[in-house]
PDB file of C-alpha atoms and ligand atoms in Angstrom:
ATOM      1  CA  MET A   1    -157.792  48.655  10.154  1.00 97.00           C
ATOM      2  CA  LYS A   2    -159.881  45.742   8.934  1.00 98.00           C
ATOM      3  CA  ILE A   3    -158.916  44.127   5.643  1.00 98.00           C
ATOM      4  CA  PHE A   4    -161.605  42.705   3.368  1.00 98.00           C
ATOM      5  CA  LEU A   5    -160.882  40.598   0.299  1.00 98.00           C
ATOM      6  CA  ASP A   6    -162.312  42.109  -2.865  1.00 98.00           C
ATOM      7  CA  SER A   7    -163.093  38.967  -4.838  1.00 98.00           C
ATOM      8  CA  ALA A   8    -165.879  36.534  -5.775  1.00 98.00           C
ATOM      9  CA  ASP A   9    -163.422  33.725  -6.537  1.00 98.00           C
ATOM     10  CA  ILE A  10    -164.101  30.932  -4.046  1.00 98.00           C
ATOM     11  CA  GLY A  11    -160.550  29.598  -4.308  1.00 98.00           C
ATOM     12  CA  GLU A  12    -159.096  33.010  -3.522  1.00 98.00           C
ATOM     13  CA  VAL A  13    -161.544  33.501  -0.634  1.00 98.00           C
ATOM     14  CA  GLU A  14    -160.552  30.129   0.879  1.00 98.00           C
ATOM     15  CA  LYS A  15    -156.840  30.778   0.345  1.00 98.00           C
ATOM     16  CA  TRP A  16    -156.818  34.235   1.870  1.00 98.00           C
ATOM     17  CA  TYR A  17    -159.251  33.519   4.699  1.00 98.00           C
ATOM     18  CA  GLN A  18    -156.935  30.744   5.889  1.00 98.00           C
ATOM     19  CA  THR A  19    -154.187  33.357   6.422  1.00 98.00           C
ATOM     20  CA  GLY A  20    -156.226  34.795   9.306  1.00 98.00           C
ATOM     21  CA  LEU A  21    -155.653  38.281   7.866  1.00 98.00           C
ATOM     22  CA  ILE A  22    -159.078  38.732   6.254  1.00 98.00           C
ATOM     23  CA  ASP A  23    -162.021  40.238   8.179  1.00 98.00           C
ATOM     24  CA  GLY A  24    -164.632  40.143   5.414  1.00 98.00           C
ATOM     25  CA  VAL A  25    -165.276  40.006   1.665  1.00 98.00           C
ATOM     26  CA  THR A  26    -166.687  42.435  -0.878  1.00 98.00           C
ATOM     27  CA  THR A  27    -168.114  41.465  -4.236  1.00 98.00           C
ATOM     28  CA  ASN A  28    -169.741  43.409  -7.055  1.00 98.00           C
ATOM     29  CA  PRO A  29    -171.452  42.491 -10.352  1.00 98.00           C
ATOM     30  CA  SER A  30    -168.156  42.655 -12.273  1.00 98.00           C
ATOM     31  CA  LEU A  31    -166.422  40.301  -9.833  1.00 98.00           C
ATOM     32  CA  ILE A  32    -169.377  37.894  -9.989  1.00 98.00           C
ATOM     33  CA  ALA A  33    -169.279  38.000 -13.799  1.00 98.00           C
ATOM     34  CA  LYS A  34    -165.522  37.338 -13.664  1.00 98.00           C
ATOM     35  CA  SER A  35    -166.141  34.280 -11.468  1.00 97.00           C
ATOM     36  CA  GLY A  36    -168.429  32.806 -14.134  1.00 97.00           C
ATOM     37  CA  ARG A  37    -170.654  31.368 -11.408  1.00 98.00           C
ATOM     38  CA  ASP A  38    -174.183  31.831 -10.077  1.00 98.00           C
ATOM     39  CA  ILE A  39    -174.373  34.863  -7.794  1.00 98.00           C
ATOM     40  CA  LEU A  40    -176.628  33.365  -5.114  1.00 98.00           C
ATOM     41  CA  GLN A  41    -174.594  30.151  -4.862  1.00 98.00           C
ATOM     42  CA  THR A  42    -171.350  32.134  -4.791  1.00 98.00           C
ATOM     43  CA  ILE A  43    -172.492  34.477  -2.025  1.00 98.00           C
ATOM     44  CA  LYS A  44    -173.817  31.517  -0.010  1.00 98.00           C
ATOM     45  CA  GLU A  45    -170.485  29.700  -0.305  1.00 98.00           C
ATOM     46  CA  ILE A  46    -168.446  32.787   0.612  1.00 98.00           C
ATOM     47  CA  CYS A  47    -170.661  33.398   3.670  1.00 98.00           C
ATOM     48  CA  ALA A  48    -170.014  29.823   4.791  1.00 98.00           C
ATOM     49  CA  ILE A  49    -166.233  30.337   4.563  1.00 98.00           C
ATOM     50  CA  VAL A  50    -165.947  33.861   6.021  1.00 98.00           C
ATOM     51  CA  LYS A  51    -167.230  34.776   9.483  1.00 96.00           C
ATOM     52  CA  GLY A  52    -167.233  38.526   8.823  1.00 97.00           C
ATOM     53  CA  SER A  53    -169.236  40.820   6.552  1.00 98.00           C
ATOM     54  CA  VAL A  54    -169.800  39.593   2.968  1.00 98.00           C
ATOM     55  CA  SER A  55    -171.017  42.312   0.605  1.00 98.00           C
ATOM     56  CA  ALA A  56    -173.522  41.197  -2.035  1.00 98.00           C
ATOM     57  CA  GLU A  57    -174.413  43.941  -4.513  1.00 98.00           C
ATOM     58  CA  VAL A  58    -177.919  44.434  -5.880  1.00 98.00           C
ATOM     59  CA  THR A  59    -178.234  44.658  -9.653  1.00 98.00           C
ATOM     60  CA  ALA A  60    -181.544  46.545  -9.866  1.00 98.00           C
ATOM     61  CA  LEU A  61    -181.621  50.308 -10.311  1.00 98.00           C
ATOM     62  CA  ASP A  62    -184.979  50.988  -8.646  1.00 98.00           C
ATOM     63  CA  CYS A  63    -185.512  50.877  -4.894  1.00 98.00           C
ATOM     64  CA  ALA A  64    -188.412  48.422  -4.867  1.00 98.00           C
ATOM     65  CA  THR A  65    -186.519  45.812  -6.867  1.00 98.00           C
ATOM     66  CA  MET A  66    -183.318  46.442  -4.871  1.00 98.00           C
ATOM     67  CA  LEU A  67    -185.253  45.558  -1.737  1.00 98.00           C
ATOM     68  CA  LYS A  68    -186.550  42.341  -3.316  1.00 98.00           C
ATOM     69  CA  GLU A  69    -183.003  41.392  -4.323  1.00 98.00           C
ATOM     70  CA  ALA A  70    -181.793  42.255  -0.836  1.00 98.00           C
ATOM     71  CA  ASP A  71    -184.353  39.853   0.650  1.00 98.00           C
ATOM     72  CA  ARG A  72    -182.983  37.076  -1.576  1.00 98.00           C
ATOM     73  CA  PHE A  73    -179.430  37.779  -0.411  1.00 98.00           C
ATOM     74  CA  LEU A  74    -180.448  38.042   3.252  1.00 98.00           C
ATOM     75  CA  SER A  75    -182.090  34.607   3.073  1.00 98.00           C
ATOM     76  CA  LEU A  76    -178.684  33.067   2.254  1.00 98.00           C
ATOM     77  CA  ALA A  77    -176.767  33.757   5.495  1.00 98.00           C
ATOM     78  CA  ASP A  78    -176.583  35.935   8.607  1.00 98.00           C
ATOM     79  CA  ASN A  79    -173.366  37.728   7.581  1.00 98.00           C
ATOM     80  CA  VAL A  80    -174.568  39.199   4.294  1.00 98.00           C
ATOM     81  CA  THR A  81    -174.092  42.944   3.846  1.00 99.00           C
ATOM     82  CA  ILE A  82    -176.308  44.449   1.152  1.00 99.00           C
ATOM     83  CA  LYS A  83    -174.350  46.599  -1.292  1.00 98.00           C
ATOM     84  CA  VAL A  84    -176.214  49.380  -3.080  1.00 99.00           C
ATOM     85  CA  PRO A  85    -175.006  52.075  -5.494  1.00 98.00           C
ATOM     86  CA  LEU A  86    -174.823  55.701  -4.385  1.00 98.00           C
ATOM     87  CA  THR A  87    -177.942  56.834  -6.221  1.00 98.00           C
ATOM     88  CA  PRO A  88    -181.257  58.265  -4.931  1.00 98.00           C
ATOM     89  CA  ASP A  89    -182.836  54.820  -5.198  1.00 98.00           C
ATOM     90  CA  GLY A  90    -179.784  53.188  -3.659  1.00 98.00           C
ATOM     91  CA  LEU A  91    -179.866  55.516  -0.648  1.00 98.00           C
ATOM     92  CA  LEU A  92    -183.618  55.054  -0.240  1.00 98.00           C
ATOM     93  CA  ALA A  93    -183.036  51.303  -0.183  1.00 99.00           C
ATOM     94  CA  CYS A  94    -180.162  51.876   2.269  1.00 98.00           C
ATOM     95  CA  LYS A  95    -182.387  53.866   4.627  1.00 98.00           C
ATOM     96  CA  THR A  96    -185.174  51.292   4.414  1.00 98.00           C
ATOM     97  CA  LEU A  97    -182.796  48.411   5.128  1.00 98.00           C
ATOM     98  CA  SER A  98    -180.760  50.163   7.836  1.00 98.00           C
ATOM     99  CA  ASP A  99    -183.978  51.114   9.637  1.00 98.00           C
ATOM    100  CA  LYS A 100    -184.498  47.345   9.918  1.00 98.00           C
ATOM    101  CA  ASP A 101    -180.919  46.883  11.222  1.00 98.00           C
ATOM    102  CA  VAL A 102    -179.720  45.362   7.953  1.00 98.00           C
ATOM    103  CA  SER A 103    -176.028  45.896   7.212  1.00 98.00           C
ATOM    104  CA  VAL A 104    -175.622  48.078   4.101  1.00 99.00           C
ATOM    105  CA  ASN A 105    -172.514  48.969   2.110  1.00 99.00           C
ATOM    106  CA  VAL A 106    -173.037  51.998  -0.152  1.00 99.00           C
ATOM    107  CA  THR A 107    -170.674  51.721  -3.112  1.00 98.00           C
ATOM    108  CA  LEU A 108    -169.449  53.806  -6.071  1.00 98.00           C
ATOM    109  CA  CYS A 109    -168.758  56.781  -3.827  1.00 98.00           C
ATOM    110  CA  PHE A 110    -166.582  59.493  -5.395  1.00 98.00           C
ATOM    111  CA  SER A 111    -167.261  62.572  -3.256  1.00 98.00           C
ATOM    112  CA  ALA A 112    -167.531  63.586   0.382  1.00 98.00           C
ATOM    113  CA  ALA A 113    -171.011  64.956  -0.308  1.00 98.00           C
ATOM    114  CA  GLN A 114    -172.112  61.499  -1.441  1.00 98.00           C
ATOM    115  CA  ALA A 115    -170.547  59.923   1.655  1.00 98.00           C
ATOM    116  CA  LEU A 116    -172.407  62.373   3.908  1.00 98.00           C
ATOM    117  CA  LEU A 117    -175.726  61.287   2.400  1.00 98.00           C
ATOM    118  CA  ALA A 118    -174.825  57.595   2.819  1.00 98.00           C
ATOM    119  CA  ALA A 119    -174.023  58.153   6.506  1.00 98.00           C
ATOM    120  CA  LYS A 120    -177.349  59.911   7.012  1.00 98.00           C
ATOM    121  CA  ALA A 121    -179.044  56.979   5.277  1.00 98.00           C
ATOM    122  CA  GLY A 122    -177.629  54.697   7.966  1.00 98.00           C
ATOM    123  CA  ALA A 123    -175.052  52.823   5.904  1.00 98.00           C
ATOM    124  CA  GLU A 124    -172.809  50.491   7.898  1.00 98.00           C
ATOM    125  CA  TYR A 125    -170.103  50.973   5.245  1.00 99.00           C
ATOM    126  CA  ILE A 126    -169.344  53.624   2.620  1.00 98.00           C
ATOM    127  CA  SER A 127    -167.063  52.562  -0.249  1.00 99.00           C
ATOM    128  CA  PRO A 128    -165.098  55.461  -1.779  1.00 98.00           C
ATOM    129  CA  PHE A 129    -163.156  54.277  -4.856  1.00 98.00           C
ATOM    130  CA  VAL A 130    -159.561  55.486  -4.464  1.00 98.00           C
ATOM    131  CA  GLY A 131    -157.968  54.044  -7.616  1.00 98.00           C
ATOM    132  CA  ARG A 132    -160.678  55.170 -10.006  1.00 98.00           C
ATOM    133  CA  LEU A 133    -160.279  58.779  -8.852  1.00 98.00           C
ATOM    134  CA  ASP A 134    -156.511  58.475  -9.310  1.00 98.00           C
ATOM    135  CA  ASP A 135    -157.204  57.143 -12.814  1.00 98.00           C
ATOM    136  CA  ILE A 136    -158.783  60.474 -13.831  1.00 98.00           C
ATOM    137  CA  GLY A 137    -156.202  62.708 -12.181  1.00 98.00           C
ATOM    138  CA  TYR A 138    -157.772  63.289  -8.780  1.00 97.00           C
ATOM    139  CA  ASP A 139    -156.218  62.172  -5.480  1.00 96.00           C
ATOM    140  CA  GLY A 140    -158.437  59.380  -4.198  1.00 98.00           C
ATOM    141  CA  LEU A 141    -156.725  59.442  -0.808  1.00 98.00           C
ATOM    142  CA  THR A 142    -157.798  63.047  -0.284  1.00 98.00           C
ATOM    143  CA  LEU A 143    -161.389  61.848  -0.460  1.00 98.00           C
ATOM    144  CA  ILE A 144    -160.722  59.225   2.227  1.00 98.00           C
ATOM    145  CA  GLY A 145    -159.356  61.974   4.484  1.00 98.00           C
ATOM    146  CA  GLU A 146    -162.333  64.252   3.866  1.00 98.00           C
ATOM    147  CA  ILE A 147    -164.814  61.503   4.704  1.00 98.00           C
ATOM    148  CA  VAL A 148    -162.971  60.430   7.860  1.00 98.00           C
ATOM    149  CA  GLU A 149    -162.891  64.082   9.008  1.00 97.00           C
ATOM    150  CA  ILE A 150    -166.603  64.639   8.354  1.00 97.00           C
ATOM    151  CA  PHE A 151    -167.631  61.392  10.029  1.00 97.00           C
ATOM    152  CA  GLU A 152    -165.548  62.249  13.107  1.00 96.00           C
ATOM    153  CA  ASN A 153    -167.110  65.728  13.296  1.00 96.00           C
ATOM    154  CA  TYR A 154    -170.589  64.243  13.620  1.00 95.00           C
ATOM    155  CA  ASP A 155    -169.788  60.869  15.173  1.00 85.00           C
ATOM    156  CA  PHE A 156    -171.439  59.006  12.303  1.00 94.00           C
ATOM    157  CA  ALA A 157    -171.436  55.243  12.854  1.00 95.00           C
ATOM    158  CA  THR A 158    -170.738  54.554   9.178  1.00 98.00           C
ATOM    159  CA  ASN A 159    -167.434  52.774   8.518  1.00 98.00           C
ATOM    160  CA  VAL A 160    -165.139  54.135   5.800  1.00 98.00           C
ATOM    161  CA  LEU A 161    -164.376  51.140   3.561  1.00 98.00           C
ATOM    162  CA  ALA A 162    -161.658  52.157   1.101  1.00 98.00           C
ATOM    163  CA  ALA A 163    -162.193  50.429  -2.231  1.00 98.00           C
ATOM    164  CA  SER A 164    -160.448  50.351  -5.598  1.00 98.00           C
ATOM    165  CA  VAL A 165    -157.215  50.028  -3.619  1.00 98.00           C
ATOM    166  CA  ARG A 166    -154.458  49.285  -6.082  1.00 97.00           C
ATOM    167  CA  ASN A 167    -151.118  49.196  -4.208  1.00 97.00           C
ATOM    168  CA  PRO A 168    -149.404  49.127  -0.766  1.00 98.00           C
ATOM    169  CA  LEU A 169    -149.112  52.940  -0.715  1.00 97.00           C
ATOM    170  CA  HIS A 170    -152.884  53.209  -0.928  1.00 98.00           C
ATOM    171  CA  VAL A 171    -153.193  50.742   1.958  1.00 98.00           C
ATOM    172  CA  VAL A 172    -150.637  52.495   4.183  1.00 98.00           C
ATOM    173  CA  GLU A 173    -152.094  55.945   3.521  1.00 98.00           C
ATOM    174  CA  CYS A 174    -155.638  54.711   4.201  1.00 98.00           C
ATOM    175  CA  ALA A 175    -154.407  53.299   7.521  1.00 98.00           C
ATOM    176  CA  LYS A 176    -152.593  56.559   8.381  1.00 98.00           C
ATOM    177  CA  ILE A 177    -155.734  58.548   7.560  1.00 98.00           C
ATOM    178  CA  GLY A 178    -157.859  56.222   9.681  1.00 98.00           C
ATOM    179  CA  ALA A 179    -160.057  54.356   7.218  1.00 98.00           C
ATOM    180  CA  ASP A 180    -161.939  51.627   9.082  1.00 98.00           C
ATOM    181  CA  VAL A 181    -161.569  49.032   6.329  1.00 98.00           C
ATOM    182  CA  ALA A 182    -159.652  48.559   3.106  1.00 98.00           C
ATOM    183  CA  THR A 183    -160.968  46.019   0.627  1.00 98.00           C
ATOM    184  CA  LEU A 184    -158.136  44.558  -1.432  1.00 98.00           C
ATOM    185  CA  PRO A 185    -158.014  42.385  -4.527  1.00 98.00           C
ATOM    186  CA  PRO A 186    -155.684  39.360  -4.169  1.00 98.00           C
ATOM    187  CA  LYS A 187    -152.945  41.030  -6.223  1.00 97.00           C
ATOM    188  CA  THR A 188    -152.817  44.009  -3.860  1.00 98.00           C
ATOM    189  CA  LEU A 189    -152.756  41.710  -0.840  1.00 98.00           C
ATOM    190  CA  GLU A 190    -149.799  39.841  -2.341  1.00 98.00           C
ATOM    191  CA  MET A 191    -147.923  43.142  -2.743  1.00 97.00           C
ATOM    192  CA  LEU A 192    -148.210  43.877   0.990  1.00 98.00           C
ATOM    193  CA  TYR A 193    -145.894  40.991   1.870  1.00 97.00           C
ATOM    194  CA  GLN A 194    -143.185  41.911  -0.583  1.00 97.00           C
ATOM    195  CA  HIS A 195    -139.932  43.790   0.068  1.00 97.00           C
ATOM    196  CA  PRO A 196    -136.598  43.075  -1.660  1.00 97.00           C
ATOM    197  CA  LEU A 197    -134.627  43.630   1.559  1.00 98.00           C
ATOM    198  CA  THR A 198    -136.679  40.955   3.309  1.00 98.00           C
ATOM    199  CA  ASP A 199    -135.828  38.495   0.537  1.00 98.00           C
ATOM    200  CA  LYS A 200    -132.162  39.517   0.588  1.00 98.00           C
ATOM    201  CA  GLY A 201    -131.931  39.322   4.380  1.00 98.00           C
ATOM    202  CA  LEU A 202    -133.591  35.910   4.557  1.00 98.00           C
ATOM    203  CA  LYS A 203    -131.236  34.516   1.915  1.00 98.00           C
ATOM    204  CA  SER A 204    -128.284  35.842   3.878  1.00 98.00           C
ATOM    205  CA  PHE A 205    -129.579  34.242   7.115  1.00 98.00           C
ATOM    206  CA  MET A 206    -130.115  30.899   5.358  1.00 98.00           C
ATOM    207  CA  ASP A 207    -126.717  30.964   3.674  1.00 98.00           C
ATOM    208  CA  ASP A 208    -124.979  31.653   7.001  1.00 98.00           C
ATOM    209  CA  TRP A 209    -127.085  29.031   8.789  1.00 98.00           C
ATOM    210  CA  GLN A 210    -126.173  26.395   6.191  1.00 98.00           C
ATOM    211  CA  LYS A 211    -122.503  26.977   7.018  1.00 98.00           C
ATOM    212  CA  THR A 212    -123.031  25.984  10.648  1.00 98.00           C
ATOM    213  CA  GLY A 213    -124.013  22.458   9.676  1.00 98.00           C
ATOM    214  CA  GLN A 214    -126.491  22.540  12.558  1.00 98.00           C
ATOM    215  CA  SER A 215    -130.162  21.565  12.580  1.00 97.00           C
ATOM    216  CA  ILE A 216    -132.799  22.424  15.150  1.00 97.00           C
ATOM    217  CA  LEU A 217    -134.874  19.250  14.697  1.00 96.00           C
TER     218      LEU A 217
HETATM  219  O1  LIG B   1    -164.712  47.149  -4.705  1.00 76.50           O
HETATM  220  C1  LIG B   1    -164.553  47.945  -5.858  1.00 76.50           C
HETATM  221  C2  LIG B   1    -163.404  47.440  -6.657  1.00 76.50           C
HETATM  222  O2  LIG B   1    -163.659  46.105  -7.046  1.00 76.50           O
HETATM  223  C3  LIG B   1    -163.118  48.277  -7.875  1.00 76.50           C
HETATM  224  O3  LIG B   1    -161.756  48.181  -8.110  1.00 76.50           O
HETATM  225  O4  LIG B   1    -159.644  48.439  -9.384  1.00 76.50           O
HETATM  226  O5  LIG B   1    -161.845  48.010 -10.601  1.00 76.50           O
HETATM  227  O6  LIG B   1    -161.405  50.219  -9.506  1.00 76.50           O
HETATM  228  P1  LIG B   1    -161.130  48.735  -9.481  1.00 76.50           P
END
């Protein structure tokens, strides 16, 4: 499973990309707003740091303007993925762009029916939001499973990019289901490392090693 960093914070992108664990980056208007920086400059800088897909989300709601915004993003770097909302205009923009071999990430997906349309529109990625479905009492992971099953039935090329991933259980279950990508905010990534028995075991090893009085170097 590929892991993308879900952030528009340049410092976080640099920090996490240096771990070698990150395969791409996703941003959205809220993350750009949170960064407090210019969107075009931010996307350009992230694309220069990360070799993989960098999702830049359009802010227009009509197809024609989405396509103009997409052209601006595409002029910034070769690894830009255009992110569009799962709306009629968003899918029309997706089809137009994908017909020209432009990488498109269709976001704000909350149903398998929506995902089916995005696949038919030629999306490279579909972003179902796991956590936000959980927030309203649905099981977001069930949606991931439905989409993976449908895409396998028809051999759609669209990658399932699990988004709104809030904790390690989400990540593990997405991997077990077979999501192609999970995009994780830094705080979720940090959680993946952590286990109390690892900390306890390492302390025990170090305490015992200290008693030997030895050193390797
Ligand atoms: O990529 C979408 C993600 O940023 C949304 O996450 O936790 O706000 O639902 P969240």
